[in-house]
């Protein structure tokens, strides 16, 4: 289990614990201020990425001291974890409302509204404090089908939409808004999602890997390499000698997206803790 499961999971996966989505946590004034500031403008994300770029230009010994401090600070405010679609289904089994809203990352990177974020709540959407808070923020980038920029979806609609995003190669992630409160599920890609850019390209982990790692069944794999196009983490390799694909468990984030393109059902997710090379790699 990841560090957050130990700290915030009470013996279970932290993102499967209903308390971490509860309205009670939104009573905390510091959290409310953080959320209002976070959604007010994408500018702080652009500035944050600029800071990471400058951090990467520092001598390596300085980076090795500063980076863990900055990551620890990030873990307290806004941190994520990759979740395969089966875990999203388990989250949807106990939350009571889902709203889709524009992704603030994409507003920063692409400069337009892209509806990739799904706010989840333990209460009905109309009663959700988070939805109310986002509605109240005077954020010009929050446009969309209604003036508040939020779309209420049934859980079935939301799941269908997330499955479509998965077919397009997007990786599901859960996110805190002042940890351990979980505000929602996003759908990430390495070109437009700032957290993925930070994690993969800039060496600044902004999310944990999933509690799983993928494996290929060589008996079923025909070496077509369709799956390799989906992996955003560079975890798959093709063996010319064996004419099969293999997954490096030390690089795999356990998103499960590679399975969508495999017509042979040759890829499966295994518990990260059961793999000698994957366990302990977060
Ligand atoms: S898509 Fe499936 S069958 Fe094709 S290479 Fe990947 S694992 Fe093998
Ligand atoms: S190999 Fe791992 S990281 Fe790559 S797509 Fe598959 S599950 Fe995700």
Short mmCIF file of C-alpha atoms and ligand atoms in Angstrom, two decimals:
data_model
loop_
_atom_site.label_atom_id
_atom_site.label_comp_id
_atom_site.label_asym_id
_atom_site.label_seq_id
_atom_site.Cartn_x
_atom_site.Cartn_y
_atom_site.Cartn_z
CA UNK A 1 0.00 0.00 0.00
CA UNK A 2 1.17 3.53 -0.70
CA UNK A 3 2.13 6.05 1.95
CA UNK A 4 -1.34 7.63 1.93
CA UNK A 5 -3.01 4.25 2.59
CA UNK A 6 -0.90 3.95 5.72
CA UNK A 7 -1.58 7.53 6.80
CA UNK A 8 -5.16 8.04 5.65
CA UNK A 9 -6.55 4.61 4.85
CA UNK A 10 -7.20 3.08 8.27
CA UNK A 11 -6.21 -0.35 6.96
CA UNK A 12 -7.68 0.05 3.48
CA UNK A 13 -6.85 1.92 0.32
CA UNK A 14 -7.12 5.58 1.18
CA UNK A 15 -9.19 6.42 -1.91
CA UNK A 16 -11.76 3.73 -1.01
CA UNK A 17 -12.42 5.29 2.38
CA UNK A 18 -15.67 7.29 2.32
CA UNK A 19 -14.44 9.62 5.10
CA UNK A 20 -11.83 11.03 2.71
CA UNK A 21 -14.62 12.39 0.49
CA UNK A 22 -16.79 13.65 3.33
CA UNK A 23 -18.35 17.07 3.63
CA UNK A 24 -17.03 17.31 7.19
CA UNK A 25 -13.51 17.83 5.82
CA UNK A 26 -14.79 20.86 3.91
CA UNK A 27 -15.55 22.54 7.21
CA UNK A 28 -11.81 23.23 7.53
CA UNK A 29 -11.27 26.89 6.63
CA UNK A 30 -7.73 26.34 5.37
CA UNK A 31 -9.01 23.72 2.94
CA UNK A 32 -11.81 25.96 1.74
CA UNK A 33 -9.37 28.80 1.07
CA UNK A 34 -7.04 26.42 -0.76
CA UNK A 35 -9.87 25.17 -3.00
CA UNK A 36 -11.09 28.68 -3.77
CA UNK A 37 -7.60 29.78 -4.67
CA UNK A 38 -6.85 26.58 -6.63
CA UNK A 39 -9.85 26.92 -8.93
CA UNK A 40 -9.78 30.69 -9.24
CA UNK A 41 -7.25 30.78 -12.08
CA UNK A 42 -4.83 28.47 -13.93
CA UNK A 43 -2.08 31.05 -13.49
CA UNK A 44 -0.70 29.47 -10.29
CA UNK A 45 -0.16 26.19 -12.18
CA UNK A 46 1.77 27.95 -14.91
CA UNK A 47 3.92 29.64 -12.27
CA UNK A 48 4.40 26.33 -10.45
CA UNK A 49 5.69 24.69 -13.61
CA UNK A 50 8.06 27.61 -14.14
CA UNK A 51 9.44 27.05 -10.62
CA UNK A 52 9.97 23.36 -11.38
CA UNK A 53 11.87 24.29 -14.51
CA UNK A 54 14.16 26.55 -12.47
CA UNK A 55 14.57 23.83 -9.83
CA UNK A 56 15.75 21.46 -12.55
CA UNK A 57 18.46 23.91 -13.57
CA UNK A 58 20.02 23.92 -10.10
CA UNK A 59 23.08 21.77 -9.33
CA UNK A 60 22.08 18.16 -8.61
CA UNK A 61 23.11 18.27 -4.94
CA UNK A 62 20.81 21.27 -4.38
CA UNK A 63 17.99 19.51 -6.24
CA UNK A 64 18.47 16.39 -4.12
CA UNK A 65 17.87 18.47 -0.98
CA UNK A 66 15.12 20.77 -2.22
CA UNK A 67 13.01 18.26 -4.20
CA UNK A 68 12.00 15.97 -1.29
CA UNK A 69 11.02 19.02 0.77
CA UNK A 70 8.90 20.37 -2.07
CA UNK A 71 7.33 16.93 -2.72
CA UNK A 72 6.41 16.58 0.95
CA UNK A 73 4.75 19.99 0.85
CA UNK A 74 2.86 18.94 -2.27
CA UNK A 75 1.68 15.76 -0.56
CA UNK A 76 0.00 17.88 2.09
CA UNK A 77 -1.88 20.07 -0.37
CA UNK A 78 -2.65 18.55 -3.78
CA UNK A 79 -1.43 15.07 -4.56
CA UNK A 80 -2.69 12.23 -6.70
CA UNK A 81 -2.64 8.54 -7.32
CA UNK A 82 -3.18 6.55 -10.49
CA UNK A 83 -6.32 4.38 -10.31
CA UNK A 84 -7.30 1.76 -12.90
CA UNK A 85 -10.92 1.74 -14.04
CA UNK A 86 -11.83 -1.09 -11.63
CA UNK A 87 -10.89 1.17 -8.72
CA UNK A 88 -12.92 4.04 -10.19
CA UNK A 89 -15.89 1.64 -10.23
CA UNK A 90 -15.29 0.88 -6.56
CA UNK A 91 -15.21 4.61 -5.75
CA UNK A 92 -18.44 5.16 -7.69
CA UNK A 93 -20.05 2.33 -5.72
CA UNK A 94 -20.09 4.46 -2.53
CA UNK A 95 -20.07 8.15 -3.59
CA UNK A 96 -23.43 9.78 -4.17
CA UNK A 97 -22.84 12.35 -6.87
CA UNK A 98 -20.54 13.07 -9.80
CA UNK A 99 -20.09 16.36 -11.61
CA UNK A 100 -17.93 16.97 -14.66
CA UNK A 101 -16.00 20.18 -14.84
CA UNK A 102 -13.29 21.74 -16.98
CA UNK A 103 -9.74 20.67 -16.19
CA UNK A 104 -7.72 23.56 -14.85
CA UNK A 105 -4.48 21.90 -16.05
CA UNK A 106 -5.70 21.85 -19.63
CA UNK A 107 -6.76 25.46 -19.30
CA UNK A 108 -3.15 26.22 -18.40
CA UNK A 109 -1.50 24.01 -21.03
CA UNK A 110 -3.92 24.08 -23.97
CA UNK A 111 -5.65 27.36 -23.17
CA UNK A 112 -9.16 26.03 -23.72
CA UNK A 113 -11.90 24.23 -21.87
CA UNK A 114 -11.40 20.47 -21.75
CA UNK A 115 -13.86 18.55 -19.56
CA UNK A 116 -11.64 15.87 -18.10
CA UNK A 117 -12.25 16.30 -14.35
CA UNK A 118 -14.98 14.53 -12.37
CA UNK A 119 -15.81 15.91 -8.93
CA UNK A 120 -17.19 13.24 -6.60
CA UNK A 121 -19.08 13.73 -3.37
CA UNK A 122 -20.75 11.75 -0.61
CA UNK A 123 -23.85 13.94 -0.85
CA UNK A 124 -26.22 14.79 -3.69
CA UNK A 125 -24.72 17.22 -6.18
CA UNK A 126 -27.07 20.07 -5.16
CA UNK A 127 -25.93 19.73 -1.56
CA UNK A 128 -22.22 19.32 -2.25
CA UNK A 129 -20.19 22.09 -0.64
CA UNK A 130 -17.40 21.56 -3.15
CA UNK A 131 -19.75 22.06 -6.11
CA UNK A 132 -21.18 25.15 -4.40
CA UNK A 133 -17.72 26.54 -3.74
CA UNK A 134 -16.62 26.01 -7.34
CA UNK A 135 -19.82 27.66 -8.55
CA UNK A 136 -19.17 30.67 -6.33
CA UNK A 137 -15.65 31.22 -7.63
CA UNK A 138 -15.50 33.99 -10.16
CA UNK A 139 -13.46 32.00 -12.66
CA UNK A 140 -13.80 33.15 -16.24
CA UNK A 141 -12.35 29.89 -17.57
CA UNK A 142 -15.23 27.91 -16.03
CA UNK A 143 -17.66 28.21 -18.89
CA UNK A 144 -19.46 25.19 -20.29
CA UNK A 145 -23.02 24.02 -20.64
CA UNK A 146 -24.33 25.94 -17.65
CA UNK A 147 -23.01 29.17 -16.26
CA UNK A 148 -21.35 27.51 -13.29
CA UNK A 149 -19.34 25.17 -15.51
CA UNK A 150 -20.46 22.02 -13.73
CA UNK A 151 -22.41 19.16 -15.28
CA UNK A 152 -24.22 16.69 -13.05
CA UNK A 153 -23.85 13.14 -14.39
CA UNK A 154 -25.30 9.86 -13.26
CA UNK A 155 -22.67 7.41 -12.11
CA UNK A 156 -23.43 5.25 -15.16
CA UNK A 157 -22.92 8.21 -17.51
CA UNK A 158 -19.70 9.15 -15.78
CA UNK A 159 -18.32 5.60 -15.96
CA UNK A 160 -19.19 5.31 -19.64
CA UNK A 161 -17.45 8.59 -20.30
CA UNK A 162 -14.36 7.52 -18.34
CA UNK A 163 -14.22 4.27 -20.34
CA UNK A 164 -14.28 6.29 -23.56
CA UNK A 165 -11.45 8.47 -22.28
CA UNK A 166 -9.52 5.31 -21.44
CA UNK A 167 -9.89 4.09 -25.03
CA UNK A 168 -8.28 7.37 -26.05
CA UNK A 169 -5.32 6.62 -23.81
CA UNK A 170 -6.10 8.82 -20.80
CA UNK A 171 -5.00 7.64 -17.38
CA UNK A 172 -7.39 7.95 -14.39
CA UNK A 173 -6.10 9.61 -11.22
CA UNK A 174 -7.60 10.67 -7.86
CA UNK A 175 -6.62 14.03 -6.34
CA UNK A 176 -6.60 15.61 -2.93
CA UNK A 177 -7.51 19.19 -2.14
CA UNK A 178 -5.60 19.55 1.11
CA UNK A 179 -4.88 15.94 1.92
CA UNK A 180 -6.67 13.68 2.78
CA UNK A 181 -9.81 15.23 1.28
CA UNK A 182 -10.37 13.78 -2.21
CA UNK A 183 -12.12 16.19 -4.54
CA UNK A 184 -12.31 14.13 -7.69
CA UNK A 185 -10.98 11.99 -10.47
CA UNK A 186 -9.05 13.40 -13.40
CA UNK A 187 -7.99 11.87 -16.70
CA UNK A 188 -4.41 12.59 -17.55
CA UNK A 189 -2.00 12.54 -20.42
CA UNK A 190 1.64 13.42 -20.47
CA UNK A 191 1.38 16.26 -22.94
CA UNK A 192 -1.40 18.35 -21.35
CA UNK A 193 -1.65 17.32 -17.69
CA UNK A 194 0.72 19.35 -15.55
CA UNK A 195 0.99 16.66 -12.87
CA UNK A 196 2.02 14.08 -15.47
CA UNK A 197 4.47 16.55 -17.00
CA UNK A 198 5.98 17.20 -13.58
CA UNK A 199 6.11 13.50 -12.70
CA UNK A 200 7.39 12.07 -15.97
CA UNK A 201 9.29 14.85 -17.68
CA UNK A 202 10.54 16.97 -14.77
CA UNK A 203 11.40 14.34 -12.17
CA UNK A 204 9.02 15.82 -9.61
CA UNK A 205 6.57 13.13 -8.42
CA UNK A 206 3.12 14.70 -8.14
CA UNK A 207 1.24 11.38 -7.87
CA UNK A 208 1.68 7.86 -6.61
CA UNK A 209 1.58 4.89 -8.92
CA UNK A 210 -1.46 2.62 -8.71
CA UNK A 211 -1.67 -0.18 -6.19
CA UNK A 212 -1.15 -2.46 -9.20
CA UNK A 213 1.42 -3.17 -11.87
CA UNK A 214 0.66 -4.70 -15.25
CA UNK A 215 2.01 -7.98 -16.59
CA UNK A 216 1.84 -9.67 -19.99
CA UNK A 217 0.89 -13.31 -20.36
CA UNK A 218 3.41 -14.48 -23.00
CA UNK A 219 1.19 -17.43 -23.87
CA UNK A 220 -1.50 -15.02 -25.12
CA UNK A 221 0.64 -12.20 -26.54
CA UNK A 222 1.05 -12.30 -30.34
CA UNK A 223 3.51 -9.42 -30.47
CA UNK A 224 1.24 -7.02 -32.36
CA UNK A 225 2.52 -4.08 -30.21
CA UNK A 226 -0.85 -2.27 -30.16
CA UNK A 227 -0.54 -1.89 -26.40
CA UNK A 228 2.76 -0.04 -26.63
CA UNK A 229 1.06 2.93 -28.25
CA UNK A 230 -1.08 3.42 -25.13
CA UNK A 231 1.61 3.41 -22.45
CA UNK A 232 2.46 6.95 -21.42
CA UNK A 233 5.10 5.86 -18.97
CA UNK A 234 7.55 4.08 -21.27
CA UNK A 235 7.08 0.85 -19.35
CA UNK A 236 6.65 -1.51 -22.33
CA UNK A 237 9.31 -3.05 -24.49
CA UNK A 238 9.26 -5.40 -27.46
CA UNK A 239 11.55 -8.39 -27.63
CA UNK A 240 12.57 -9.11 -31.20
CA UNK A 241 13.93 -12.48 -30.10
CA UNK A 242 10.68 -13.57 -28.46
CA UNK A 243 8.32 -11.52 -30.64
CA UNK A 244 6.42 -10.52 -27.49
CA UNK A 245 5.87 -7.41 -25.45
CA UNK A 246 7.10 -7.25 -21.86
CA UNK A 247 6.46 -4.69 -19.10
CA UNK A 248 9.14 -3.25 -16.87
CA UNK A 249 7.51 -3.38 -13.39
CA UNK A 250 9.82 -0.63 -12.14
CA UNK A 251 8.41 1.80 -14.72
CA UNK A 252 4.79 0.65 -14.81
CA UNK A 253 2.29 3.01 -13.10
CA UNK A 254 -0.48 0.38 -13.08
CA UNK A 255 -2.98 2.55 -14.97
CA UNK A 256 -4.18 -0.45 -17.00
CA UNK A 257 -4.69 1.67 -20.12
CA UNK A 258 -2.58 -0.71 -22.23
CA UNK A 259 -5.27 -3.37 -21.80
CA UNK A 260 -7.79 -1.42 -23.88
CA UNK A 261 -5.93 -2.06 -27.16
CA UNK A 262 -5.11 -5.72 -26.56
CA UNK A 263 -7.49 -7.97 -28.48
CA UNK A 264 -5.84 -11.07 -26.98
CA UNK A 265 -6.55 -10.09 -23.35
CA UNK A 266 -2.89 -10.75 -22.73
CA UNK A 267 -2.38 -7.94 -20.19
CA UNK A 268 -3.53 -8.12 -16.59
CA UNK A 269 -3.02 -6.09 -13.45
CA UNK A 270 -1.41 -7.70 -10.42
CA UNK A 271 -1.14 -6.28 -6.91
CA UNK A 272 1.96 -4.11 -6.77
CA UNK A 273 2.83 -5.67 -3.43
CA UNK A 274 3.05 -9.12 -5.05
CA UNK A 275 5.75 -8.21 -7.55
CA UNK A 276 9.32 -8.35 -6.28
CA UNK A 277 10.41 -5.53 -8.58
CA UNK A 278 7.24 -3.42 -8.38
CA UNK A 279 6.62 -3.49 -4.65
CA UNK A 280 7.91 -0.45 -2.87
CA UNK A 281 8.14 1.56 -6.13
CA UNK A 282 5.68 4.42 -5.86
S1 LIG B 1 -1.62 -5.73 -27.59
FE1 LIG B 1 -1.72 -7.69 -26.48
S2 LIG B 1 -1.19 -9.22 -28.02
FE2 LIG B 1 -0.53 -7.24 -28.86
S3 LIG B 1 1.63 -7.05 -28.17
FE3 LIG B 1 0.37 -6.07 -26.60
S4 LIG B 1 0.03 -7.66 -25.10
FE4 LIG B 1 0.72 -8.68 -26.96
S1 LIG B 2 2.43 -0.81 -18.88
FE1 LIG B 2 1.79 -0.03 -16.91
S2 LIG B 2 2.04 2.19 -17.07
FE2 LIG B 2 2.07 1.37 -19.16
S3 LIG B 2 -0.07 1.54 -19.83
FE3 LIG B 2 0.20 -0.54 -18.98
S4 LIG B 2 -0.43 -0.35 -16.83
FE4 LIG B 2 -0.09 1.75 -17.59
#
